[in-house]
Coordinates of C-alpha atoms and ligand atoms in Angstrom, one line a residue:
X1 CA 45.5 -20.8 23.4
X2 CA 47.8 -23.9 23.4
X3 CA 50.7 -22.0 20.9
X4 CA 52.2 -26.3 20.5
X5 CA 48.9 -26.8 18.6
X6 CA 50.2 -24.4 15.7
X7 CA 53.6 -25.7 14.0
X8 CA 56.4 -23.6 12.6
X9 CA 57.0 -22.8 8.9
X10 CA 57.6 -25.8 6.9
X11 CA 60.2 -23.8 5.2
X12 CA 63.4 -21.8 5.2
X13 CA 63.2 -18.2 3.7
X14 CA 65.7 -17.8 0.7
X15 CA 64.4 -14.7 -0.9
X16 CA 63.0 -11.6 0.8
X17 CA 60.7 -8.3 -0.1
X18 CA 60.6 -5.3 1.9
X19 CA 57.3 -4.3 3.1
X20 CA 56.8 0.0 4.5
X21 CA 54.2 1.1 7.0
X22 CA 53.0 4.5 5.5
X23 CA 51.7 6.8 8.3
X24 CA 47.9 7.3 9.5
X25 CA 47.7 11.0 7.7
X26 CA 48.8 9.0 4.5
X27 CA 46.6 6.0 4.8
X28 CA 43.6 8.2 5.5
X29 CA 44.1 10.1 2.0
X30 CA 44.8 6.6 0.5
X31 CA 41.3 5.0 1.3
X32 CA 39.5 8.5 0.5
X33 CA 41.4 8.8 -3.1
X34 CA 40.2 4.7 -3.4
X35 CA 36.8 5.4 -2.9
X36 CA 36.9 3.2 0.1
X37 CA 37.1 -0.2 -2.2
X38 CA 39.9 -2.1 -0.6
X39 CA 41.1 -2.9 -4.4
X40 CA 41.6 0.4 -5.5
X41 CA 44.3 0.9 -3.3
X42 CA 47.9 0.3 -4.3
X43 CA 50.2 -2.4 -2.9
X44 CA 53.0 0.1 -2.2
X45 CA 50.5 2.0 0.1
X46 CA 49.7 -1.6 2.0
X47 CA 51.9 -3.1 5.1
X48 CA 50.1 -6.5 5.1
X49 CA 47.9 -7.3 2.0
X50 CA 45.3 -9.9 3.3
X51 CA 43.3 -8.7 0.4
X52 CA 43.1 -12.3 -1.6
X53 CA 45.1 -15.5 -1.4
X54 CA 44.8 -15.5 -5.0
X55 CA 48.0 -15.6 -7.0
X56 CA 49.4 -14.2 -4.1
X57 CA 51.3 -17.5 -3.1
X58 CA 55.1 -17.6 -2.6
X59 CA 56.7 -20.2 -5.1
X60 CA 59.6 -23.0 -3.6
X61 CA 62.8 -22.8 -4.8
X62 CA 61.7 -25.9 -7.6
X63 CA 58.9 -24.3 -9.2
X64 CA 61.6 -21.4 -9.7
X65 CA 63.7 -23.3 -11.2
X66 CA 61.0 -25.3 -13.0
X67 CA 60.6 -21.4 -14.4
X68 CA 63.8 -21.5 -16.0
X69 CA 62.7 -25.1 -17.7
X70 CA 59.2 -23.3 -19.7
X71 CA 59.4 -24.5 -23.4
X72 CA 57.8 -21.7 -25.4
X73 CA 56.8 -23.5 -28.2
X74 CA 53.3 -22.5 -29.6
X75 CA 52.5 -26.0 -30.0
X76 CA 53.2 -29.1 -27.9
X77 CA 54.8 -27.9 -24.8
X78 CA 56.5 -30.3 -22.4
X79 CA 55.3 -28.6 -20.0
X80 CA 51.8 -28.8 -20.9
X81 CA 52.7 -32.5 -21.2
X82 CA 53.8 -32.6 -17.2
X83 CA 50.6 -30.0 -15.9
X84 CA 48.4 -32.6 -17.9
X85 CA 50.2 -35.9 -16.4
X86 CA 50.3 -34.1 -13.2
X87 CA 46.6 -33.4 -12.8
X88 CA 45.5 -37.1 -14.5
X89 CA 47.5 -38.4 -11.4
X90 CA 46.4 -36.5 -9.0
X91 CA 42.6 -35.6 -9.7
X92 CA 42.1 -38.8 -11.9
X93 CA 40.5 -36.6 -14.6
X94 CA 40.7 -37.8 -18.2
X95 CA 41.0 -34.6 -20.1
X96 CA 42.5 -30.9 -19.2
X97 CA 42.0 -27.8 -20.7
X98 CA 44.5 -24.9 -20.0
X99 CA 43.5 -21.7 -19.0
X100 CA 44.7 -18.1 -17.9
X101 CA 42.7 -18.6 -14.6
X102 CA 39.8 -20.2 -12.8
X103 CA 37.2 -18.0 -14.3
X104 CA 39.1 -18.9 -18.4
X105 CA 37.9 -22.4 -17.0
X106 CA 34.2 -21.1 -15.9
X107 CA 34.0 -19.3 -19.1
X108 CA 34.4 -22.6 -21.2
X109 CA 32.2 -25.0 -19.2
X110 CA 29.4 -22.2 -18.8
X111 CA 29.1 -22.1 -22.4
X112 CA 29.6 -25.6 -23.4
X113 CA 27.2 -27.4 -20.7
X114 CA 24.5 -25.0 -19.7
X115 CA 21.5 -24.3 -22.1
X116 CA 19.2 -21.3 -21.8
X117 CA 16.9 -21.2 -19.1
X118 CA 18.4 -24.4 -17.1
X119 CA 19.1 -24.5 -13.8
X120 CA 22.5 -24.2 -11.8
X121 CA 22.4 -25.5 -8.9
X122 CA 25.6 -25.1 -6.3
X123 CA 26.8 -24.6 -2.9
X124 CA 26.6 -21.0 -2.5
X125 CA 27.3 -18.8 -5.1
X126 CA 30.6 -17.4 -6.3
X127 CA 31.6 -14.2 -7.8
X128 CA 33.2 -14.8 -11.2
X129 CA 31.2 -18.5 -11.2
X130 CA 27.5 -17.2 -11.6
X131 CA 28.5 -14.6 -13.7
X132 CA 29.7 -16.9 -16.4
X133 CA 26.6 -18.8 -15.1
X134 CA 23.9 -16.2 -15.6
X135 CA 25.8 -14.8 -19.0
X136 CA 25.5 -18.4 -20.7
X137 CA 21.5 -18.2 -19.6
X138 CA 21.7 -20.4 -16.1
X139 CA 19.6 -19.7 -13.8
X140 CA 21.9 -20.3 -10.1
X141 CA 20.1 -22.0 -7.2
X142 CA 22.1 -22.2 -4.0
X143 CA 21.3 -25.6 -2.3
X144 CA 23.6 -25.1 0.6
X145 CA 23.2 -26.1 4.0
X146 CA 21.1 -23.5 5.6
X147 CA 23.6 -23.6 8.4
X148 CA 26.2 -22.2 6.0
X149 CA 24.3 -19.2 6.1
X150 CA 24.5 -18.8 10.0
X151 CA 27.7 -17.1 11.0
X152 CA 28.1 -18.0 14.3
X153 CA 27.1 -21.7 13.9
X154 CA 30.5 -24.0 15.0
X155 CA 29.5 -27.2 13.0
X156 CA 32.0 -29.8 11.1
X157 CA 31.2 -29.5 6.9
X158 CA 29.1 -26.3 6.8
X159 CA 30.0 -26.4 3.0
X160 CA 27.4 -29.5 2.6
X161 CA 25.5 -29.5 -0.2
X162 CA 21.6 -29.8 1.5
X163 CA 20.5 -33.1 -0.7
X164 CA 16.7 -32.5 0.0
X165 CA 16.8 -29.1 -1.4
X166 CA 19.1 -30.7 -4.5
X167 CA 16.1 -33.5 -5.1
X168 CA 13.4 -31.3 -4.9
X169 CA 14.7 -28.9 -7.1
X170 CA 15.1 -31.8 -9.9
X171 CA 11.6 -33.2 -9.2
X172 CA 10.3 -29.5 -9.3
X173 CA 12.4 -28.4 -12.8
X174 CA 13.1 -31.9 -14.1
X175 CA 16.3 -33.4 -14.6
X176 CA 16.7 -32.4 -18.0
X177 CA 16.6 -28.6 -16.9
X178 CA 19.3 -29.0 -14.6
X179 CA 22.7 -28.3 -16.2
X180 CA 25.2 -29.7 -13.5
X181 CA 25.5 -29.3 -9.9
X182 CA 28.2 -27.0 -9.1
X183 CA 30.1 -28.3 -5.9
X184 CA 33.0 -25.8 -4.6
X185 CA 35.4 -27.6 -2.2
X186 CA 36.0 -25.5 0.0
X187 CA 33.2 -22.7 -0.2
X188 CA 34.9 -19.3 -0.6
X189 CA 32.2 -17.1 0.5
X190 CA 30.2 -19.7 3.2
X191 CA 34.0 -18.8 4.8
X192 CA 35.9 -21.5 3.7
X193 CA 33.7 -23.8 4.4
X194 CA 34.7 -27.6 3.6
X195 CA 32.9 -30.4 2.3
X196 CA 32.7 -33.8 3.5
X197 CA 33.6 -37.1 1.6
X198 CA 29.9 -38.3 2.8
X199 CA 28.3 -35.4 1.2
X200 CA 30.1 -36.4 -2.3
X201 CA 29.0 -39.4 -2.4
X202 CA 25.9 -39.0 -1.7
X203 CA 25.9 -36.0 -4.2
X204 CA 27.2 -38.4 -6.9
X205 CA 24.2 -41.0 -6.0
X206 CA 21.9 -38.6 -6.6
X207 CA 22.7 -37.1 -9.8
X208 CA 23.4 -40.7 -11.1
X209 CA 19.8 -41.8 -10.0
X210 CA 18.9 -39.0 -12.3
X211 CA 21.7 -38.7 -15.0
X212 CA 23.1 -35.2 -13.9
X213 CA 27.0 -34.0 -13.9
X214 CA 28.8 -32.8 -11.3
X215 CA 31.2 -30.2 -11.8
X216 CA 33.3 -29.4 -9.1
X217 CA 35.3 -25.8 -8.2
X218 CA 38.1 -27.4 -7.0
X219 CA 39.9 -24.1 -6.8
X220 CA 41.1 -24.9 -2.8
X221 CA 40.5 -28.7 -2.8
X222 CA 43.2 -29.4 -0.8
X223 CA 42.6 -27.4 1.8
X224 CA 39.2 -29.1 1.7
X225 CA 41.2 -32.5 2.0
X226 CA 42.9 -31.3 4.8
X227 CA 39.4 -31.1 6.7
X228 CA 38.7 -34.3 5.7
X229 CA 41.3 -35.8 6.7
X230 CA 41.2 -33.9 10.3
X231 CA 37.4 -34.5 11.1
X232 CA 35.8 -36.6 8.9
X233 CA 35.9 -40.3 10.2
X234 CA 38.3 -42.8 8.5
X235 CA 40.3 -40.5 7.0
X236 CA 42.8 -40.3 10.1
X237 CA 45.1 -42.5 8.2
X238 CA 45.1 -41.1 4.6
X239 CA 46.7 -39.6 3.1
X240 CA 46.3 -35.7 1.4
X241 CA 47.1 -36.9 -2.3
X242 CA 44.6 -40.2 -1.5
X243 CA 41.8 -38.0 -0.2
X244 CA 41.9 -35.4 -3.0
X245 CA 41.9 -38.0 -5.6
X246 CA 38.6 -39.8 -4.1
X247 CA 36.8 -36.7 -3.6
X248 CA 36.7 -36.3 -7.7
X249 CA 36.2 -40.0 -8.3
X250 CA 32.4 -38.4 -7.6
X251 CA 33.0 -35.9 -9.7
X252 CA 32.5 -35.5 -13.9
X253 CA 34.9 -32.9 -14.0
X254 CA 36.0 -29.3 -12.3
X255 CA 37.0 -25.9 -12.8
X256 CA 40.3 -25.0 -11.3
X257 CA 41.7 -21.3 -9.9
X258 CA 45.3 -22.4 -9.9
X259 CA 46.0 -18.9 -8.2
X260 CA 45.0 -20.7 -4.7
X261 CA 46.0 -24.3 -4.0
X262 CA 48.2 -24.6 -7.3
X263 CA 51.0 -22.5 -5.4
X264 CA 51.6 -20.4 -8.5
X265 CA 50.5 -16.8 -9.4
X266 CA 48.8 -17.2 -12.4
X267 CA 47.0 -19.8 -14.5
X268 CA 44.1 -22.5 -14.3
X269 CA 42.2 -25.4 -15.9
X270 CA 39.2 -27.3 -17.0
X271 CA 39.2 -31.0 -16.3
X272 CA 36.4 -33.9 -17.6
X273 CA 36.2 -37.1 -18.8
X274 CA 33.6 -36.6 -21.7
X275 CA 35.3 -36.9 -24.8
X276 CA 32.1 -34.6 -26.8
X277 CA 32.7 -32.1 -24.0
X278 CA 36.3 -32.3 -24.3
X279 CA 36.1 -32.3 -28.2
X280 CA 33.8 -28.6 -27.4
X281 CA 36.1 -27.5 -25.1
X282 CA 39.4 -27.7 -27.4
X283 CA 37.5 -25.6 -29.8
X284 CA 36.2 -23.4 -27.9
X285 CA 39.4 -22.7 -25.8
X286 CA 41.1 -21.8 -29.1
X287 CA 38.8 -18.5 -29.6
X288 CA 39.1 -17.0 -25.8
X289 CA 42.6 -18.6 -24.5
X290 CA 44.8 -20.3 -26.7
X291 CA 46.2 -23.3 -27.8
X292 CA 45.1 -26.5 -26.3
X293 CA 48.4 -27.4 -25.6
X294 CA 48.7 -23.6 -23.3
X295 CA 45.5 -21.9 -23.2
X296 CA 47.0 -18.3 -21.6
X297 CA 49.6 -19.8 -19.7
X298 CA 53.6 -19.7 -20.6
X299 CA 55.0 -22.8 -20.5
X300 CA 57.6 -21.7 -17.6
X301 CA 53.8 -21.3 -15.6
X302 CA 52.7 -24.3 -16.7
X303 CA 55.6 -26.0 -15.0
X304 CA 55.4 -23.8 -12.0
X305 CA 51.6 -25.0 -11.5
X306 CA 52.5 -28.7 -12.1
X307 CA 55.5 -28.6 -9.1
X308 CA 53.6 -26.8 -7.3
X309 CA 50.0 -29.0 -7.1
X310 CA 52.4 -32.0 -6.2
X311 CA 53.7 -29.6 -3.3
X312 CA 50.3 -28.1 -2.2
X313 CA 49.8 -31.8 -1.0
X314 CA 52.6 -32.6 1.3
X315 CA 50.8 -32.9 5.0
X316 CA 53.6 -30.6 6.3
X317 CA 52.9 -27.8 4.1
X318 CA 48.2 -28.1 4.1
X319 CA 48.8 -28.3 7.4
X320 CA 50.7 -25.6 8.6
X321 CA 48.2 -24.0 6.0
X322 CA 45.2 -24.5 7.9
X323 CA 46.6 -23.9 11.2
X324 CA 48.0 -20.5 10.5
X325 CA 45.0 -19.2 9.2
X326 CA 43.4 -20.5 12.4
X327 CA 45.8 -19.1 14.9
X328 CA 44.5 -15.5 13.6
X329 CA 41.0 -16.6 14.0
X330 CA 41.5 -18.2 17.2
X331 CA 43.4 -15.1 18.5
X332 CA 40.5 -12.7 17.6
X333 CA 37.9 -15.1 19.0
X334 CA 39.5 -15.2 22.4
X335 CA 39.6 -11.5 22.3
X336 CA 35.6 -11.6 21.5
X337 CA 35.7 -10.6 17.7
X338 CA 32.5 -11.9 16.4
X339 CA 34.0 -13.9 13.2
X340 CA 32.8 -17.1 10.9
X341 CA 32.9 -20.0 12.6
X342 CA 34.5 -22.9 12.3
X343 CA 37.3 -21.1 11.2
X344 CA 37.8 -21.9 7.8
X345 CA 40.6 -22.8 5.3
X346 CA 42.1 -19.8 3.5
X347 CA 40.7 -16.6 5.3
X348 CA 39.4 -15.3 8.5
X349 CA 35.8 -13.3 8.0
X350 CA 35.1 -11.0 10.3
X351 CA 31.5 -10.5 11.0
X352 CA 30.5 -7.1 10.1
X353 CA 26.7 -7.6 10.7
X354 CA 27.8 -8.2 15.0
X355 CA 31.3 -5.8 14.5
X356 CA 28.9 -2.9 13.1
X357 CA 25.1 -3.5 14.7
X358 CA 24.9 0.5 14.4
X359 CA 24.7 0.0 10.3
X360 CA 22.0 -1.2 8.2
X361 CA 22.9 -3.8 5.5
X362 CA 22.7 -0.8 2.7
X363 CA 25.1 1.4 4.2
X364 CA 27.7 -1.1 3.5
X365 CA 29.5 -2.3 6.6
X366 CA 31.4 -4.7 5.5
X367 CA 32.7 -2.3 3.3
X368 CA 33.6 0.2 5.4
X369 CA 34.9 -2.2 8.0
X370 CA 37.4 -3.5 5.4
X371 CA 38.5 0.7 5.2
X372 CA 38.6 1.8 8.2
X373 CA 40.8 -1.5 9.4
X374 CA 43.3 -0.1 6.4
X375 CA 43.1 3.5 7.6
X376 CA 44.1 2.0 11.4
X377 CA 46.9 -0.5 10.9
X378 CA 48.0 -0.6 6.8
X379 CA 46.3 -4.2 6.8
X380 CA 44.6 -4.9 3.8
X381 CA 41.4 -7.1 3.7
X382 CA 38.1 -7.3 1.4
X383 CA 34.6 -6.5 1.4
X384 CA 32.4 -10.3 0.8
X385 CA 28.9 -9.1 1.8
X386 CA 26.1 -7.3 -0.1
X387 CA 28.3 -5.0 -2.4
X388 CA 30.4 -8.5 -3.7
X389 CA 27.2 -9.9 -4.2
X390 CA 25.5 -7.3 -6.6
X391 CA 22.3 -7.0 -8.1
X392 CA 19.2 -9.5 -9.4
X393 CA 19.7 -9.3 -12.9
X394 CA 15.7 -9.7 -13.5
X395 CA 14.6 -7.1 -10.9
X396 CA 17.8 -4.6 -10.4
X397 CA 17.6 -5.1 -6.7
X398 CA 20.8 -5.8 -4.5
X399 CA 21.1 -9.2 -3.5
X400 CA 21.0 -8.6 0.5
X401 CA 23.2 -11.7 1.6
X402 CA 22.9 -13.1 5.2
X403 CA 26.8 -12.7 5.5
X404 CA 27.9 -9.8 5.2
X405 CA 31.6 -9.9 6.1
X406 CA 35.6 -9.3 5.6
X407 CA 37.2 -11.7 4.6
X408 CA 41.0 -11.6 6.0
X409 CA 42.9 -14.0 3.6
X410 CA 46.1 -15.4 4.5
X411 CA 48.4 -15.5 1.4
X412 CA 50.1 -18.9 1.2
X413 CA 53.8 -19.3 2.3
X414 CA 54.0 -15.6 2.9
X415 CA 53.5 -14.5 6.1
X416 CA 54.4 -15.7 9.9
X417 CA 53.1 -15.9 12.9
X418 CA 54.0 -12.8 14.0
X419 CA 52.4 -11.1 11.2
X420 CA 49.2 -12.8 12.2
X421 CA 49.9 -11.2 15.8
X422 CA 50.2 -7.3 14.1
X423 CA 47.0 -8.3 12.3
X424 CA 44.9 -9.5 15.3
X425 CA 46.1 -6.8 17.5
X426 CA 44.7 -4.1 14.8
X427 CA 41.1 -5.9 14.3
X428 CA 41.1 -5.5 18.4
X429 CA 42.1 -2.0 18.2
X430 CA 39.3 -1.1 15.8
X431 CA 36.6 -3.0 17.8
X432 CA 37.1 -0.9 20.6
X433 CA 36.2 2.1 18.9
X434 CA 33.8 0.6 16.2
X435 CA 31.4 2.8 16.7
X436 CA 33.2 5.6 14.5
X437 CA 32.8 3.5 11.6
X438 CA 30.6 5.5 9.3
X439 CA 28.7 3.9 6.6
X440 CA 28.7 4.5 2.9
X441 CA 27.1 4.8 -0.2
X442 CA 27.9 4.2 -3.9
X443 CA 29.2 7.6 -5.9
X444 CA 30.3 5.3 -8.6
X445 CA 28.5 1.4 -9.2
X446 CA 29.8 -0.6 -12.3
X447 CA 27.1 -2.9 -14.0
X448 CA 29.1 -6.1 -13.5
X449 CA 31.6 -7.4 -10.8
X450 CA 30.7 -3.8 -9.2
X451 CA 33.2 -4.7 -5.7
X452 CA 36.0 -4.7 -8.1
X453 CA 36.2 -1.2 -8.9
X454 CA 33.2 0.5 -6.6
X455 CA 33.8 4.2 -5.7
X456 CA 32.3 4.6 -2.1
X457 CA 32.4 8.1 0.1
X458 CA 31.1 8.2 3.9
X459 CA 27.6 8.9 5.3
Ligands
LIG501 C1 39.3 -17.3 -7.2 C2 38.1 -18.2 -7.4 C3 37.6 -18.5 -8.7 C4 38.0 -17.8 -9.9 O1 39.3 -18.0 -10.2 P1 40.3 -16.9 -10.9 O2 41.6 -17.6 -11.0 O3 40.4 -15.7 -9.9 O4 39.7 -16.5 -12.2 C5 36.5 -19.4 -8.7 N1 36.0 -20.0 -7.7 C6 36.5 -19.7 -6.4 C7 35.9 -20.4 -5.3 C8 37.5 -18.8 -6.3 O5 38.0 -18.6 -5.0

């Protein structure tokens, strides 16, 4: 591990939170009282919470004081007049539609561009994404790369949309039945997987060939960028703020989680450059977030998220990003954890289906994997294998994804080096003894979203 290949913070520390270590006896009676679901669990009991890098990010000393600059007004805020400027610039979108988060944003288009009984179409599913999906009648189809799908596979772009299964699903359904391809940069639960600038644009030919949107989920686009611009050839040169704003010249429009690449805690957004959409989308936003001009936000957040897109783009920042999050990966991998490869762009998955051969799919080792490494070092992850992926809504059976994993996600601007160190020296210190990781079953199961708030006890 060459330790030059992995750059210091871009940043001086100006404001600091104590974190506490609780002991084993405690932590033990922690994940029992949680039900062994990683979210149940409170942050007080937690040393290092790699739970979610969502809304978890640690703000610069402008977007604070872009807090103290919010104009509250019901109507008309200057700051939604700088978040709006902001995105036009950088994602070249004509039209944005203010949300509380990414899934206020999936909400709206779910309702305003899918009809009944069409088809969905994306690169893997996500959580919050097919819900809305499913609830406005879509029917999803993941046309990923099978790759994706292969956990130990070390290929460039495993978040490719697969353009043969795309066209044969038009010519089989017809274009008309196909809502909009959904195209995640990066792809959350493929393992933050990127996508290429060649598969975009060759997406974009061939929903033009057949008049179909695109809709991206831009929620971590420019960690996607950053890829790009690393291994994709011809982008050597360009720049992050270039890159992002060609990669949605192919797109229609996209729902944003500005909890992840925004740099901001809360808050989100619709973009598109139909005007009947956008005309829809206004009054639509009205009923489930607010305002136009605000749509769940403050105006102090919308100002955050504005300073803090512009940030999310400096090289220095993406790419000490990127190669944090792979200094963890690299350091389990050379200490032969079985994990997601390539390493991807906000989180490191641990493999549960190689870290746990001695459970079956249905006794939940992911889950149990993401408790036990609580109960041994206070380290916080999640559970993104067959409990986050629930049940068929037509037959009631669990959907029995081929990863099944725990996903360790590195909060932005948050944590050091170091941290990463106390966090790779735990996962090794459970695989030596994985063996004593029981497996689980559901004492309570909620109907949607069940990994939220899942009660679990041991086998
Ligand atoms: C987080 C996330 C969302 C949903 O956004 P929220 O802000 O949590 O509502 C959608 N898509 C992806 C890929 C995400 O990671």
């Amino acid at each position: 591990m060459n330790l030059n290949e992995y750059p210091a913070e871009p940043f001086r520390i100006k404001a600091v939170e104590t974190v506490k270590m609780i002991s084993r006896e405690e932590r033990e009676k922690v994940v029992k009282e949680a039900g062994y679901n990683t979210f149940l669990i409170n942050s007080e009991d937690v040393y290092i919470d790699l739970l979610t890098d969502s809304g978890t990010n640690a703000m610069s000393d402008k977007q604070w004081a872009g807090m103290m600059m919010g104009d509250e007004a019901y109507a008309g805020s200057r700051n939604f007049h700088h978040l709006e400027a902001t995105v036009r610039e950088l994602f070249g979108f004509k039209h944005i539609v203010p949300t509380h988060q990414g899934r206020g944003a999936e909400n709206l288009l779910s309702q305003i561009a899918i009809k009944p009984g069409q088809y969905v179409p994306g690169n893997m599913y996500f959580t919050t994404t097919r819900y809305h999906q499913e609830r406005n009648g879509g029917i999803f189809v993941d046309i990923i790369r099978d790759e994706a799908h292969d956990a130990g596979l070390d290929i460039p772009f495993k978040g490719n949309i697969d353009l043969n299964k795309l066209e044969k699903l038009i010519e089989e359904k017809g274009a008309e039945n196909i809502a909009y391809v959904c195209l995640a940069v990066t792809v959350n639960l493929a393992g933050g997987q990127p996508v290429s600038m060649e598969n975009m644009r060759a997406v974009r030919a061939l929903t033009n060939k057949y008049g179909i949107k695109v809709f991206y989920d831009a929620t971590r686009c420019v960690e996607n960028a950053y890829y790009i611009k690393e291994q994709e050839k011809g982008f050597a040169d360009k720049s992050i703020k270039d890159i992002v704003h060609e990669m949605f010249s192919y797109a229609d429009g996209c729902t944003m989680s500005g909890k992840k690449d925004c740099l901001v805690n809360i808050g989100g957004f619709l973009c598109m450059n139909d005007e009947e959409l956008f005309a829809t989308a206004k009054e639509l936003v009205v009923v489930y977030e607010g305002m136009p001009s605000y749509g769940g936000m403050a105006g102090r957040d919308m100002e955050a998220m504005a300073i803090g897109l512009r940030e999310s783009m400096q090289f220095e920042y993406i790419e000490h990003r990127i190669k944090q999050v792979r200094y963890l990966g690299e350091k389990l991998k050379a200490a032969g954890i079985p994990i997601i490869e390539p390493i991807g762009g906000h989180a490191v998955f641990l493999d549960a289906r190689r870290f746990c051969p001695h459970l079956t799919q249905d006794q939940f080792p992911a889950q149990s994997l993401a408790a036990n490494l609580y109960v041994e070092s206070g380290v916080r992850s999640m559970e993104r294998g067959i409990v986050s992926a629930g049940r068929d809504k037509a037959t009631g059976k669990n959907h029995a994804p081929k990863l099944e994993t725990v996903r360790l996600t590195i909060p932005r601007r948050v944590y050091t080096y170091r941290h990463m160190d106390v966090v790779a020296d735990a996962v090794i210190k459970l695989y030596a003894h994985k063996e004593q990781i029981k497996g689980l079953r559901f004492v309570y199961e909620p109907k949607q979203l069940r990994f939220f708030t899942a009660r679990f006890e041991e086998i």
